[in-house]
Short mmCIF file of C-alpha atoms in Angstrom, two decimals:
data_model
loop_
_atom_site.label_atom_id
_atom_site.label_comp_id
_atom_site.label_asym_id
_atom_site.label_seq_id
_atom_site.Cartn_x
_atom_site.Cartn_y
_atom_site.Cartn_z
CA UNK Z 201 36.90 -31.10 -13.73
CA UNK Z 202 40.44 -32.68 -13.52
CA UNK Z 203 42.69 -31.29 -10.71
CA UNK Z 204 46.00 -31.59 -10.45
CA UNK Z 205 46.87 -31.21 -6.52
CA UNK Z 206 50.68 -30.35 -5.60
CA UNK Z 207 52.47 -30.94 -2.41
CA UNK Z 208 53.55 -29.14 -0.60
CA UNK Z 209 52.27 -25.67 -1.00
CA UNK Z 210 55.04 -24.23 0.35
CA UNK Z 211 58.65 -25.44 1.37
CA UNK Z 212 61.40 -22.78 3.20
CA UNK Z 213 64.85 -25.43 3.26
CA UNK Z 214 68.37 -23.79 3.57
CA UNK Z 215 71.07 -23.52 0.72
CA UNK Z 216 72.44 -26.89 0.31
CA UNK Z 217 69.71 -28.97 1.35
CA UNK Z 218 67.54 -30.83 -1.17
CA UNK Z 219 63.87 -30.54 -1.73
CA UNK Z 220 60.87 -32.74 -3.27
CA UNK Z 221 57.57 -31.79 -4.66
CA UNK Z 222 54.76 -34.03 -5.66
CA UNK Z 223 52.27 -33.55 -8.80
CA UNK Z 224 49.34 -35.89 -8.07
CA UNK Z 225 46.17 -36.59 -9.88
CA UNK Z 226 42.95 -38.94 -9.29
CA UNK Z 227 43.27 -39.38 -12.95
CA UNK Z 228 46.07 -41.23 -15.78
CA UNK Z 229 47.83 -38.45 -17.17
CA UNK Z 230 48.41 -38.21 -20.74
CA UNK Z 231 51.85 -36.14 -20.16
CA UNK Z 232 53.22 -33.92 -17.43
CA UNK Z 233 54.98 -30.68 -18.03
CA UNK Z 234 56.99 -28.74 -15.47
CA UNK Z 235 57.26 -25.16 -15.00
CA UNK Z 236 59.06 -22.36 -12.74
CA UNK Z 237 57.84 -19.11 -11.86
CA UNK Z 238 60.63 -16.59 -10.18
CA UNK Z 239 58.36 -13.86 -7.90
CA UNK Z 240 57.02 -12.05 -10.05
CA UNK Z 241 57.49 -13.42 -12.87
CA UNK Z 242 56.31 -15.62 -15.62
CA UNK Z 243 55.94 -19.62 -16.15
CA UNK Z 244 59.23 -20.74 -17.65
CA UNK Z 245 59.39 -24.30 -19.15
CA UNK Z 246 61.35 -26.84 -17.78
CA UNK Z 247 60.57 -29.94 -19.11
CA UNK Z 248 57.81 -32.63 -20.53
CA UNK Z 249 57.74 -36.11 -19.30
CA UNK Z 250 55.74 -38.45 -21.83
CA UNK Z 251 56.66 -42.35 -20.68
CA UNK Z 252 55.44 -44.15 -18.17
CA UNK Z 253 57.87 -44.39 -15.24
CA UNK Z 254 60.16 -41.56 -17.19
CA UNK Z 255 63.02 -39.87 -15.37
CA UNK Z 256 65.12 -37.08 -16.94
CA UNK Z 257 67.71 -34.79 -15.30
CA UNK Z 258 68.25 -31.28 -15.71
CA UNK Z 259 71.19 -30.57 -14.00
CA UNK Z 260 70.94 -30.30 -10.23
CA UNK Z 261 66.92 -31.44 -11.10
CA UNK Z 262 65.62 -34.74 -11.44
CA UNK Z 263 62.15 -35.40 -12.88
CA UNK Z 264 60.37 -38.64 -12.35
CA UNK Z 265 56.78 -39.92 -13.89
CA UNK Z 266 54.88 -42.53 -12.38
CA UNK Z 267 54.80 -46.08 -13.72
CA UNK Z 268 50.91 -45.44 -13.75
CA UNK Z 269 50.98 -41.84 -14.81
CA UNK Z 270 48.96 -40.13 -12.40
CA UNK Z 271 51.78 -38.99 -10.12
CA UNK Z 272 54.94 -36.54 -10.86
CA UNK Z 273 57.88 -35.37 -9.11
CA UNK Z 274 60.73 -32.89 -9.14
CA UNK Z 275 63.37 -33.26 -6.95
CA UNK Z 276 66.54 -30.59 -6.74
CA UNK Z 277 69.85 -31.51 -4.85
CA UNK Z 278 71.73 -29.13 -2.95
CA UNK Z 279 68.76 -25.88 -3.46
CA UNK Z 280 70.55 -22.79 -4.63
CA UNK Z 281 68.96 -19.22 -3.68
CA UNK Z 282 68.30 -19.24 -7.02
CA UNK Z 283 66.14 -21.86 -7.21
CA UNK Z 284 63.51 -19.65 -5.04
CA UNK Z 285 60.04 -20.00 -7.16
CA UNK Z 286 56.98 -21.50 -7.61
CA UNK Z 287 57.38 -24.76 -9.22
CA UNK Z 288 54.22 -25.49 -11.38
CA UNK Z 289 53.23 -29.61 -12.60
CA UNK Z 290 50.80 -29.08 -15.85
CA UNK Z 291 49.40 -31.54 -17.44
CA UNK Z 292 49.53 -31.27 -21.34
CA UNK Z 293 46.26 -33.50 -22.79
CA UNK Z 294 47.79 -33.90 -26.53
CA UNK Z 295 48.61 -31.88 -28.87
CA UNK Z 296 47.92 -27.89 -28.88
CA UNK Z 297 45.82 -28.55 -26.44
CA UNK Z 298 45.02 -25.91 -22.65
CA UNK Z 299 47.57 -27.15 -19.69
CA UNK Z 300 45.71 -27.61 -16.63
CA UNK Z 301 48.26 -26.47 -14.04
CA UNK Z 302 48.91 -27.91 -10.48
CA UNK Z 303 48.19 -25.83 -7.57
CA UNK Z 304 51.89 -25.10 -7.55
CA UNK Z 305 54.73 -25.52 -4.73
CA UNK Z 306 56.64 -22.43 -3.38
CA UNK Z 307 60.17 -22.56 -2.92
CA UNK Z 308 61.96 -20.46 0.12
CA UNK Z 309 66.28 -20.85 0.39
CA UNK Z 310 68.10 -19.18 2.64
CA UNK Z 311 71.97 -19.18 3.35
CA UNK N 75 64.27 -14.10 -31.83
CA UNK N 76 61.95 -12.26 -29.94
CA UNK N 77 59.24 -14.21 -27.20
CA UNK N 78 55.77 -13.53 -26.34
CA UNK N 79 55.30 -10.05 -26.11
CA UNK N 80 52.34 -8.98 -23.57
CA UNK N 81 51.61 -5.01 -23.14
CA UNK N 82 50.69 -3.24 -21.28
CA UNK N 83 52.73 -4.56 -18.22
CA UNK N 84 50.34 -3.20 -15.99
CA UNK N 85 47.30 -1.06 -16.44
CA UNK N 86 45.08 0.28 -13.55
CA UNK N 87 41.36 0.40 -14.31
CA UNK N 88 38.30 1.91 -12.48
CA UNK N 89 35.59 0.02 -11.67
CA UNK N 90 33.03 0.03 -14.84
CA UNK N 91 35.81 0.51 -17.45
CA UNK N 92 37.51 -1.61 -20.16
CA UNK N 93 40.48 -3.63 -20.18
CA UNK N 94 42.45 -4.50 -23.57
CA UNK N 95 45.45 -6.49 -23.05
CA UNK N 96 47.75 -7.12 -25.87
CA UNK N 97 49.64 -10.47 -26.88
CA UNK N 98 52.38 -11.45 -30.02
CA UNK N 99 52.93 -15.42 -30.07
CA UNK N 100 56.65 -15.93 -30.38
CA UNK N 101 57.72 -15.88 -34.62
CA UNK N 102 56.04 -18.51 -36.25
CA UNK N 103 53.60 -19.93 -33.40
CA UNK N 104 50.00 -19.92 -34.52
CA UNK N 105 48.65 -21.26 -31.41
CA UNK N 106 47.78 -18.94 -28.53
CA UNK N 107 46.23 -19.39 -25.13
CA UNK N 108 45.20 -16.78 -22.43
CA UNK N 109 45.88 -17.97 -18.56
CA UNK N 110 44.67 -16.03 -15.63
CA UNK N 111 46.81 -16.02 -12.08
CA UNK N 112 44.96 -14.90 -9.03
CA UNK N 113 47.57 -13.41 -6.36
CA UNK N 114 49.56 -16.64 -4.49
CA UNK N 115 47.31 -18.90 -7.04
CA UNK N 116 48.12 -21.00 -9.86
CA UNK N 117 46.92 -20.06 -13.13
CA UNK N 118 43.78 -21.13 -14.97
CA UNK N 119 43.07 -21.35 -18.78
CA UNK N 120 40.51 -19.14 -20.36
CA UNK N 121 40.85 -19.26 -24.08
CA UNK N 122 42.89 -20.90 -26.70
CA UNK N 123 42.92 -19.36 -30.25
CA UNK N 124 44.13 -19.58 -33.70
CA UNK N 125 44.10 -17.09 -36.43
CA UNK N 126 40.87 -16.14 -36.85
CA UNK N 127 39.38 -18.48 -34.84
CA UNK N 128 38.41 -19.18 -31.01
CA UNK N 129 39.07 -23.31 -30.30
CA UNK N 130 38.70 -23.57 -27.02
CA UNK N 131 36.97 -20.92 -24.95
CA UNK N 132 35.84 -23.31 -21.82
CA UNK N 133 37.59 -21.33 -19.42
CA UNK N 134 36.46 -17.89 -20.54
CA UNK N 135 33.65 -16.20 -18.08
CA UNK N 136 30.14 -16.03 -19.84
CA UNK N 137 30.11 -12.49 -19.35
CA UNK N 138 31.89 -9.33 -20.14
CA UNK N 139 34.96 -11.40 -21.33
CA UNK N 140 36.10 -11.68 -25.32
CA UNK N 141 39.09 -12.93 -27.13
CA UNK N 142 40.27 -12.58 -30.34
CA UNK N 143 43.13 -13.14 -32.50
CA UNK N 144 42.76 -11.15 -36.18
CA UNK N 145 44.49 -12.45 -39.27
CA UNK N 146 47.14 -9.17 -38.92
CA UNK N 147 47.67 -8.11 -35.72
CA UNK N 148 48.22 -9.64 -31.95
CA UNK N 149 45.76 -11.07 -29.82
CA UNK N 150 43.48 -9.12 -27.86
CA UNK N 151 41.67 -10.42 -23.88
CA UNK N 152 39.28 -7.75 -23.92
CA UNK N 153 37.33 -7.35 -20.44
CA UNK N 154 34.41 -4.95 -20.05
CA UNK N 155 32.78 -3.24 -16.92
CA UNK N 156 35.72 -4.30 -15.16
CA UNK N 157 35.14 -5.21 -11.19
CA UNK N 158 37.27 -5.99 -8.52
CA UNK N 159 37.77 -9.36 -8.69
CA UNK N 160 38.91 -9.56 -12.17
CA UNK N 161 42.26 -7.77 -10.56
CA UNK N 162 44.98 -10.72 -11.77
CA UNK N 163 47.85 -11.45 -13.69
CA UNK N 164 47.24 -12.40 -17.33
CA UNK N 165 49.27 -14.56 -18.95
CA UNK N 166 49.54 -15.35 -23.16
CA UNK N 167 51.71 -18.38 -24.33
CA UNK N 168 51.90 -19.68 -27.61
CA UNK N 169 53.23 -22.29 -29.29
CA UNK N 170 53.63 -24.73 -32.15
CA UNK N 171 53.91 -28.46 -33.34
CA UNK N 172 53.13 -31.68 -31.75
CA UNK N 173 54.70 -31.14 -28.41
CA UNK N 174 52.65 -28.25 -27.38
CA UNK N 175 55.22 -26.84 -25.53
CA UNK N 176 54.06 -23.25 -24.23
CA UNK N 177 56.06 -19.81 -24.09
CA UNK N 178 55.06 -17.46 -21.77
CA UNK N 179 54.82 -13.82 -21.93
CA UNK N 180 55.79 -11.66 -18.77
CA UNK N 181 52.30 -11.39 -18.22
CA UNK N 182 50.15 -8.31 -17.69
CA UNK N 183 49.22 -7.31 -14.07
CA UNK N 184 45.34 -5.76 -14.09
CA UNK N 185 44.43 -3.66 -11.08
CA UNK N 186 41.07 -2.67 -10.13
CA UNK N 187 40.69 0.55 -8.36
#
């Protein structure tokens, strides 16, 4: 079935340094959602990318969707402890339709 | 304006016994889907419903598994003859319209004894 792979699984950077993950799939994606999980917590939406070649900012985060669609990425500029998480890619297939999540990428800051 | 409601939060079962977990879609979402996390996992889809109706239940176990979502009432995951390995986190979202946008609930943490 379609995977979505995520890289990489697991990122520790220091407060104030920036950090990248990549949402990649062997397949064109019809949209790409983005998600953050806090330990223990729950998926909280962050945003849906639709266009090909898309970028929207959120703040300190930048999303970006491939020209082709079948890569994603979220990049956050000067990482904040709060931004400690899992950051889930899920692709969205139309409408009311299951996401089929990324394997996820975890997010260590320190000071 | 409340969100997805999930209860219990956690519930401890013994091997052999039943699991109900409980989910409200957020105020005027019809659509509702069930995800499972395994510990340091990502999460899977098992079912999505609608009132009265299963649409999707390709990610739903062939056995012992069962999901429903009555006219009145929230949605129910049931789980019988629970074993070890069904010991997750289970999450319900719901949402509505064309941008399928899915709310969370805090999830419901099942543990196997």
């Amino acid at each position: 079935g379609q995977q979505v792979m995520q890289i990489p699984q697991y990122q520790h950077v220091q407060e104030g340094e920036d950090f990248t993950t990549y949402c990649n799939s062997s397949t064109t994606l019809s949209n790409i959602q983005w998600y953050k999980q806090r330990p223990g917590g729950h998926p909280v939406f962050l945003i849906q990318l639709v266009k090909s070649g898309e970028v929207k900012k959120q703040k300190r985060l930048t999303f970006q969707f491939g020209e082709a669609k079948k890569n994603s990425s979220l990049h956050i500029t000067a990482t904040q402890t709060t931004d400690v998480g899992t950051y889930f890619c899920a692709e969205n297939t139309g409408t009311a339709s299951k996401l089929t999540f990324g394997t996820g990428t975890r997010l260590q800051v320190t000071l | 304006n409340a969100g997805v409601m999930q209860n219990p939060r956690h519930l401890v079962r013994r091997r052999g016994q039943e699991a109900r977990l409980r989910c409200s879609p957020m105020k005027g979402h019809s659509h509702v889907y069930w995800y499972r996390q395994l510990p340091e996992e990502g999460l899977k889809f098992m079912v999505y419903l609608q009132k009265e109706n299963i649409i999707d239940e390709s990610g739903m176990p062939k056995e012992r598994f069962s999901a429903e979502f009555p006219k009145e009432g929230p949605s129910i995951l049931r789980i019988q003859q629970v074993v070890r390995g069904d010991s997750a986190a289970y999450f319900c979202a719901s949402a509505q319209g064309a941008k399928n946008i899915q709310y969370f609930g805090a999830g419901t943490r099942l543990s196997v004894l």
